[in-house]
PDB file of C-alpha atoms and ligand atoms in Angstrom:
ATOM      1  CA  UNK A   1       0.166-199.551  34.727  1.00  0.00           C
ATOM      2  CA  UNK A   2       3.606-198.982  34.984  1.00  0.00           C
ATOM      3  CA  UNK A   3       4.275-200.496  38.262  1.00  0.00           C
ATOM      4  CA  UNK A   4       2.653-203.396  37.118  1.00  0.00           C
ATOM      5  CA  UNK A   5       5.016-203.688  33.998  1.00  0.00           C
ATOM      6  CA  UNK A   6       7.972-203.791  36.343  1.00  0.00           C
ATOM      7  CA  UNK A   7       6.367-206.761  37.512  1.00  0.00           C
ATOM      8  CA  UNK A   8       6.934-208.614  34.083  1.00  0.00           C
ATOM      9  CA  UNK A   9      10.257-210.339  33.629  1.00  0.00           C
ATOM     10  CA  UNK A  10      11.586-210.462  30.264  1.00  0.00           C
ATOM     11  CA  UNK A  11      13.489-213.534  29.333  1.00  0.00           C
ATOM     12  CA  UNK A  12      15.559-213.204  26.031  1.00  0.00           C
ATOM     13  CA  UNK A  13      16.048-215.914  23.334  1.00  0.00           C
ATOM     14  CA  UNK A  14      12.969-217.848  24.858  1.00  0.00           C
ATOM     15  CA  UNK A  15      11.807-220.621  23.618  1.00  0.00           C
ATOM     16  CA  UNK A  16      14.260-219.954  20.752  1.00  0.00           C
ATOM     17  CA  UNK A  17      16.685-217.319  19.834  1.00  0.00           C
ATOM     18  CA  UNK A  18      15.022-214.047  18.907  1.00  0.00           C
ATOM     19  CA  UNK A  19      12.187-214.447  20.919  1.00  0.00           C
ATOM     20  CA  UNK A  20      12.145-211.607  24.182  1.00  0.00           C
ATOM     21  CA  UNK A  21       9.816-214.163  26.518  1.00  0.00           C
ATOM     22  CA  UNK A  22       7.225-212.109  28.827  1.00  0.00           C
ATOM     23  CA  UNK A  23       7.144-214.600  31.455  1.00  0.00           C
ATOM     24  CA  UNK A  24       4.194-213.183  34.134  1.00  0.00           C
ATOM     25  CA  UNK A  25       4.957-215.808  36.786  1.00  0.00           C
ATOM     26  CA  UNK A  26       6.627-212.629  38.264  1.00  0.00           C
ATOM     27  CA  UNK A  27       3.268-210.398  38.320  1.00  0.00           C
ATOM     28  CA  UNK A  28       1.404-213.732  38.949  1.00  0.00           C
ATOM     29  CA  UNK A  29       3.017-214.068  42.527  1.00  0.00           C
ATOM     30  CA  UNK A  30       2.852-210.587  43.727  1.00  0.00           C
ATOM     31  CA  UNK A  31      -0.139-210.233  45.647  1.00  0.00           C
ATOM     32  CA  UNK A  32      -0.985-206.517  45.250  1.00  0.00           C
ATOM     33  CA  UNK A  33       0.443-206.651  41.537  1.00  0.00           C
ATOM     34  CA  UNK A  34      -1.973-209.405  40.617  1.00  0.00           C
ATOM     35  CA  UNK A  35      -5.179-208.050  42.166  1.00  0.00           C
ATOM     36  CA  UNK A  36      -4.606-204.778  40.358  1.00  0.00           C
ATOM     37  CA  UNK A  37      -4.163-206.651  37.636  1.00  0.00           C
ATOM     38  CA  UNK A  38      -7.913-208.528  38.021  1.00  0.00           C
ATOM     39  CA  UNK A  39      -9.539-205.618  39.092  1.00  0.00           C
ATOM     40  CA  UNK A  40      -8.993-203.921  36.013  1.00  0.00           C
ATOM     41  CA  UNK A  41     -10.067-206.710  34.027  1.00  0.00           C
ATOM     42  CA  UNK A  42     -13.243-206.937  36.087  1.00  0.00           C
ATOM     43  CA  UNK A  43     -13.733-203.095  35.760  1.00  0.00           C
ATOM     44  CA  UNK A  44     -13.187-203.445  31.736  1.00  0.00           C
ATOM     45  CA  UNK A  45     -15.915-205.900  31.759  1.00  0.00           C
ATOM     46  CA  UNK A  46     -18.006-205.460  34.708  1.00  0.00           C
ATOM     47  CA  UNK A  47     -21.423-203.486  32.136  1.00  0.00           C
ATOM     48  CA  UNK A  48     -20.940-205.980  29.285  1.00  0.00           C
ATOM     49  CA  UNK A  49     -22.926-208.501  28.731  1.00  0.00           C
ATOM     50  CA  UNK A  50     -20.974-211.980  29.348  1.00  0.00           C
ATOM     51  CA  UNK A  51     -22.169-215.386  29.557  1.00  0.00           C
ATOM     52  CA  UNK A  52     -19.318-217.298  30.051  1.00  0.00           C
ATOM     53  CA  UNK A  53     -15.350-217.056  30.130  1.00  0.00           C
ATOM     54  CA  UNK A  54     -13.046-219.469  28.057  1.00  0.00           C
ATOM     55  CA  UNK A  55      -9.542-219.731  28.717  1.00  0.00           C
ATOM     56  CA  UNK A  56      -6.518-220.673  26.830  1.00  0.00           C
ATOM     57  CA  UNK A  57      -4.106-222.943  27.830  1.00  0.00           C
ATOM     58  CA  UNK A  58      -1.750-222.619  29.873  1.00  0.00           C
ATOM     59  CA  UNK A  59      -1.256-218.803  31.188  1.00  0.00           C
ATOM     60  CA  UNK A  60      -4.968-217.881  30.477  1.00  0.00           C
ATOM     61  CA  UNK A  61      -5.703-220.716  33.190  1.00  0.00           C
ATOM     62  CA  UNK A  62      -4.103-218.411  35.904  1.00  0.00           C
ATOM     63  CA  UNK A  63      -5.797-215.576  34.911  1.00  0.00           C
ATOM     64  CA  UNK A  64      -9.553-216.013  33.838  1.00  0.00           C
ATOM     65  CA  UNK A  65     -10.629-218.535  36.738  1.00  0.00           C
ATOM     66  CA  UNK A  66     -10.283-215.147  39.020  1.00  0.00           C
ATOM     67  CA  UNK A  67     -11.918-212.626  36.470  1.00  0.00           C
ATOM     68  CA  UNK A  68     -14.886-216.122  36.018  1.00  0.00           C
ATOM     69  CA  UNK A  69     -15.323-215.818  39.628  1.00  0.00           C
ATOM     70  CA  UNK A  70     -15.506-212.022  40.868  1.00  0.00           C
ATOM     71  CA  UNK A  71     -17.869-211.663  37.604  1.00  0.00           C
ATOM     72  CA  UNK A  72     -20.291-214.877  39.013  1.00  0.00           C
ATOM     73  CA  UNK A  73     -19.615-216.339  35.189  1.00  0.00           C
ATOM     74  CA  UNK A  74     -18.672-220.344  34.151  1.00  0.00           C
ATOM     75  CA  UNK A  75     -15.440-220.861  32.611  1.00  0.00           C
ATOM     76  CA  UNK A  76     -14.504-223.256  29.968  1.00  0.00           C
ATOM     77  CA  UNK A  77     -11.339-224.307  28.769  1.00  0.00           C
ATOM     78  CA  UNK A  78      -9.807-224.253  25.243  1.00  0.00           C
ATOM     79  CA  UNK A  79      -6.712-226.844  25.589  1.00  0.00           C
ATOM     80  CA  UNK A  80      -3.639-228.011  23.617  1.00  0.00           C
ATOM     81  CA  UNK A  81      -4.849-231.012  21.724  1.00  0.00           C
ATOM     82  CA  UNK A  82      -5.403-234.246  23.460  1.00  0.00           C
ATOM     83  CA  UNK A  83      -6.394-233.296  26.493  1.00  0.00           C
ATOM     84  CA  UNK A  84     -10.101-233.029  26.596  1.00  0.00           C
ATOM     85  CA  UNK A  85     -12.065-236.225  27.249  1.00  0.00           C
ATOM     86  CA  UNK A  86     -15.126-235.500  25.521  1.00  0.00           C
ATOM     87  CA  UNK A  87     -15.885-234.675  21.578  1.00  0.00           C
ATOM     88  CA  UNK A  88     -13.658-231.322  20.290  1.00  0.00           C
ATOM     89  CA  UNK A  89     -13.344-229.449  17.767  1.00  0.00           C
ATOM     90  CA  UNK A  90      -9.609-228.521  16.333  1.00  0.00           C
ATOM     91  CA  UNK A  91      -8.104-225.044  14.964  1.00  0.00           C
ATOM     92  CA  UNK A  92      -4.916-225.572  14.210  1.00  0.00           C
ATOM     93  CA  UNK A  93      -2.646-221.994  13.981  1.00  0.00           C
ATOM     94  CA  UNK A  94       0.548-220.700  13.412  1.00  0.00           C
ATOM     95  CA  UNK A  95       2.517-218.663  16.144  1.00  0.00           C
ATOM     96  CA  UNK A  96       4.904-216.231  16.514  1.00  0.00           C
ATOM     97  CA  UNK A  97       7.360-219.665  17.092  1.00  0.00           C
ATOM     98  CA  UNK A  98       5.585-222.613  15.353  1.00  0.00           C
ATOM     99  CA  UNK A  99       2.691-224.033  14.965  1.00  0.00           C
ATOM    100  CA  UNK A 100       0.270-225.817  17.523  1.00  0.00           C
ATOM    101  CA  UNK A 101      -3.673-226.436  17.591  1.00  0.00           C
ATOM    102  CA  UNK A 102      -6.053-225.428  20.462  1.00  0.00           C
ATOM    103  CA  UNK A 103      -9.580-227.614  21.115  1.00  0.00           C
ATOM    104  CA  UNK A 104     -12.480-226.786  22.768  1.00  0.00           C
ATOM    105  CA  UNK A 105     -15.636-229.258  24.150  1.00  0.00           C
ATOM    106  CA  UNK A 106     -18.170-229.188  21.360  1.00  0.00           C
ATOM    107  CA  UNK A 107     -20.863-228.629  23.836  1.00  0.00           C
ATOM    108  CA  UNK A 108     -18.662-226.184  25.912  1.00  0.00           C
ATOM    109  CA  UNK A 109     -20.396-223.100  24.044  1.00  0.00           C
ATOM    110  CA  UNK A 110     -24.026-222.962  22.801  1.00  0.00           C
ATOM    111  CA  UNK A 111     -25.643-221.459  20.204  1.00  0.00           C
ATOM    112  CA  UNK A 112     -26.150-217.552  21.430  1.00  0.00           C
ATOM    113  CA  UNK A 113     -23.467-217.620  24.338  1.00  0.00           C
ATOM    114  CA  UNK A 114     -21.608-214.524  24.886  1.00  0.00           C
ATOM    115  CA  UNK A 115     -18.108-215.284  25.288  1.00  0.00           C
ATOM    116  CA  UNK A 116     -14.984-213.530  26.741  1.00  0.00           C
ATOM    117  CA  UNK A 117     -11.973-215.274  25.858  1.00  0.00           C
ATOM    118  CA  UNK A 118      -8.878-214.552  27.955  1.00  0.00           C
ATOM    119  CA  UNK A 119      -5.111-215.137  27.737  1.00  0.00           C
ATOM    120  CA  UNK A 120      -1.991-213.850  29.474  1.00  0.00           C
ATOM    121  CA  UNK A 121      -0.689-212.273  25.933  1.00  0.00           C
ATOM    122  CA  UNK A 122      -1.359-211.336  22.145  1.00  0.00           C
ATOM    123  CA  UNK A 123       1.562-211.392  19.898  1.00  0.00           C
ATOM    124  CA  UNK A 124       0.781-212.292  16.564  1.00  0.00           C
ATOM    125  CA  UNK A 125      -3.135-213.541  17.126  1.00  0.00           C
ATOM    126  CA  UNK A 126      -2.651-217.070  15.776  1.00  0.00           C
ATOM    127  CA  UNK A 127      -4.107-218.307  19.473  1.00  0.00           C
ATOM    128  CA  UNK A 128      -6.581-215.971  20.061  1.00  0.00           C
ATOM    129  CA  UNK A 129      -7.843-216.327  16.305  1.00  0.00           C
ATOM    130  CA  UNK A 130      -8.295-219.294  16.408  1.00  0.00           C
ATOM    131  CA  UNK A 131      -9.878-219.363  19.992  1.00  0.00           C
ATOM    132  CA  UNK A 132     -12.574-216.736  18.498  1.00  0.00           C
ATOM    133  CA  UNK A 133     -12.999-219.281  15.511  1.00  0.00           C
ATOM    134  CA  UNK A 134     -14.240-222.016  18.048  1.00  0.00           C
ATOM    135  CA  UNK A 135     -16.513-219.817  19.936  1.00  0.00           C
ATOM    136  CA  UNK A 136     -17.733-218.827  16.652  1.00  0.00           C
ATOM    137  CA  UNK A 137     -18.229-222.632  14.646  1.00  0.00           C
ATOM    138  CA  UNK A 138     -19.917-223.243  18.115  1.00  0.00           C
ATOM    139  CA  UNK A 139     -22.585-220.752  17.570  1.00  0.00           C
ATOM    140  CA  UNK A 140     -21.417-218.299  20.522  1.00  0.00           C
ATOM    141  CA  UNK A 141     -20.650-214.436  20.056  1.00  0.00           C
ATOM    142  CA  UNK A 142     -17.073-212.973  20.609  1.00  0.00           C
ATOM    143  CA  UNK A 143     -18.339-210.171  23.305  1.00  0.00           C
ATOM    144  CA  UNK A 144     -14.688-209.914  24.487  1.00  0.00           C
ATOM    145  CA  UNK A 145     -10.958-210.888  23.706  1.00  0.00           C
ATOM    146  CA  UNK A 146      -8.865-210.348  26.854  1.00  0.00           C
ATOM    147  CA  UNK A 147      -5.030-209.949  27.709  1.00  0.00           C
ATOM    148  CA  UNK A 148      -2.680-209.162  30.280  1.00  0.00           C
ATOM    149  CA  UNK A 149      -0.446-207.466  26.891  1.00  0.00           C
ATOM    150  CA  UNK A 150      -0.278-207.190  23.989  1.00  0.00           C
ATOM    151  CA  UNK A 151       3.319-206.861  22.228  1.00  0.00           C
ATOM    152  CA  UNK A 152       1.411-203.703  19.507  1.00  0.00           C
ATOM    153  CA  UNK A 153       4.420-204.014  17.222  1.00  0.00           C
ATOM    154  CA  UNK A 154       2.722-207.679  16.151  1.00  0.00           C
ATOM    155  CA  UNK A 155      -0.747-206.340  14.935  1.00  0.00           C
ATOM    156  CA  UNK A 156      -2.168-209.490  16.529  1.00  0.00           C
ATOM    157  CA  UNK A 157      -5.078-206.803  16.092  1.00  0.00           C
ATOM    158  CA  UNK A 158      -5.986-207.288  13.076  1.00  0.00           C
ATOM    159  CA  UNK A 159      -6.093-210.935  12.849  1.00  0.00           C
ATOM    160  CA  UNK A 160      -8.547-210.558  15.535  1.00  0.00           C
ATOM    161  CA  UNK A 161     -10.530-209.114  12.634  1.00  0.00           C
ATOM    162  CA  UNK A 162     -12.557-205.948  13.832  1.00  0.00           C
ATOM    163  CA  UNK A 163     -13.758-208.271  17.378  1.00  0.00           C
ATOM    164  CA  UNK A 164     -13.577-206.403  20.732  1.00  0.00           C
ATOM    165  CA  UNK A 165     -10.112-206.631  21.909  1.00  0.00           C
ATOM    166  CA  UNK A 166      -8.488-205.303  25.565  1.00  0.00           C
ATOM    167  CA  UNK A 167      -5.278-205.137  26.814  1.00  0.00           C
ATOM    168  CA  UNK A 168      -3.855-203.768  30.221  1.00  0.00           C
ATOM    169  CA  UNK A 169      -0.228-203.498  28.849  1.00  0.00           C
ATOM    170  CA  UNK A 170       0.957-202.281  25.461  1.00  0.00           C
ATOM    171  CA  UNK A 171       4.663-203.216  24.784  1.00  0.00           C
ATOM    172  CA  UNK A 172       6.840-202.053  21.840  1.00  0.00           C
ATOM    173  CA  UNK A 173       9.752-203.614  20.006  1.00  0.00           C
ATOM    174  CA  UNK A 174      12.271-201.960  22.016  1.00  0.00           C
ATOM    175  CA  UNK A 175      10.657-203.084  25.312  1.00  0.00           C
TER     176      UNK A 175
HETATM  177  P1  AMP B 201       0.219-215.563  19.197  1.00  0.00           P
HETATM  178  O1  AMP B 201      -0.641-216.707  18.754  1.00  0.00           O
HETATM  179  O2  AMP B 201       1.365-215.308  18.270  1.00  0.00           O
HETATM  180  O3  AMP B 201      -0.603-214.320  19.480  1.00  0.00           O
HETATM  181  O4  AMP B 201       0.900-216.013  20.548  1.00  0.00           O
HETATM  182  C1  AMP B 201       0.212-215.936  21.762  1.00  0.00           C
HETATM  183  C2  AMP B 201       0.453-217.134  22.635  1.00  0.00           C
HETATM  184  O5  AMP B 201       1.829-217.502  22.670  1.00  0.00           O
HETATM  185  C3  AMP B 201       0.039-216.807  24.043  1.00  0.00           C
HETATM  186  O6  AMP B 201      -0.627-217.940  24.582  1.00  0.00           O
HETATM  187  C4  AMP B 201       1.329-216.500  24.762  1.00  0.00           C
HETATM  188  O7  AMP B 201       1.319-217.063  26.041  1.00  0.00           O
HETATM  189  C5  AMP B 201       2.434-217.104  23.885  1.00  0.00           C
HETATM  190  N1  AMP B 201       3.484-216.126  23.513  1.00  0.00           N
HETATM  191  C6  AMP B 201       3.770-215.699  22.262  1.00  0.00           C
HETATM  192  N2  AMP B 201       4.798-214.829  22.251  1.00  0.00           N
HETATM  193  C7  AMP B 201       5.153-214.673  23.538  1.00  0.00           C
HETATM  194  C8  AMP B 201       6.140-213.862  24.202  1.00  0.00           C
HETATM  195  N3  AMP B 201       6.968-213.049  23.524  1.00  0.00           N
HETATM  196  N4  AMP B 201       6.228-213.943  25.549  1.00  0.00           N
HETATM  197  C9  AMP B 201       5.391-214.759  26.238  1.00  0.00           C
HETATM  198  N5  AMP B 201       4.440-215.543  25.683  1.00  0.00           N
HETATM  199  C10 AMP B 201       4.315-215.513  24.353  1.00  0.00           C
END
């Protein structure tokens, strides 16, 4: 896992000053780097029980449309707000730098549905929070809450609230 870290490139004072950007368009274009990458993922999740994957905007797009496809699933996507055509619903969050709202098709997820949920990273759970609360007003079950990492010192965790979270890479403060 650590060869895949030296994959990621940091970018400091991104977006905004203070911020220590992961930016995985790095890991993303390396060929062997990003099929280790998905093969883990479809190891972690190959014996549970998955209906369907939704992704968040904009990284998770890379990333679960290949984990939706090697595990024969349908993907869905939770957007930024305005760009779904049909009826949404809206969660609006706070993140680690602002504030922004994610919206998802309300007949993307039925009543029952097993859901993964996938992004490219956790920081302080705002997104993915909110992404389980759609899932969840829709009547689907949080089987799984995906990421490429998860920056620990940010307890996105626990905002996530006891649901079933992976990561492939843990990164400190310092990192
Ligand atoms: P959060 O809601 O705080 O967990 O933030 C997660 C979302 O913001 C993900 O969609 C990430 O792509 C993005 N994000 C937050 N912090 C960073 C960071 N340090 N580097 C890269 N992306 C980040």
């Amino acid at each position: 896992m650590e060869a895949l870290k030296q994959k990621i490139r940091n970018v400091p004072d991104f977006p905004i000053p203070g911020i220590n950007f992961k930016d995985v368009t790095t890991l993303f274009k390396d060929p062997s780097a990003f099929r280790m990458a998905v093969d883990r993922f479809v190891t972690e999740y190959a014996d549970k029980s998955i209906d369907l994957v939704a992704a968040i905007e904009a990284r998770g797009f890379i990333l679960a449309p290949v984990l939706a496809y090697h595990m024969g699933m349908g993907i869905v996507p939770l957007r930024k707000p305005g760009k779904l055509p049909a009826e949404t619903r809206r969660i609006e969050y706070d993140l680690e730098y602002g504030t922004d709202a994610l919206e998802m098709h309300l007949d993307a997820v039925g009543p029952g549905n097993r859901v993964l949920i996938v992004d490219d990273l956790l920081a302080t759970g705002g997104t993915a929070a909110a992404a389980c609360q759609l899932v969840e007003d829709a009547g689907g079950i949080v089987a799984g809450v995906g990421f490429l990492i998860e920056l620990s010192f940010l307890d996105g965790r626990k905002r996530l609230d006891g649901r079933p979270v992976f990561s492939l890479l843990e990164y400190g403060s310092d990192e």
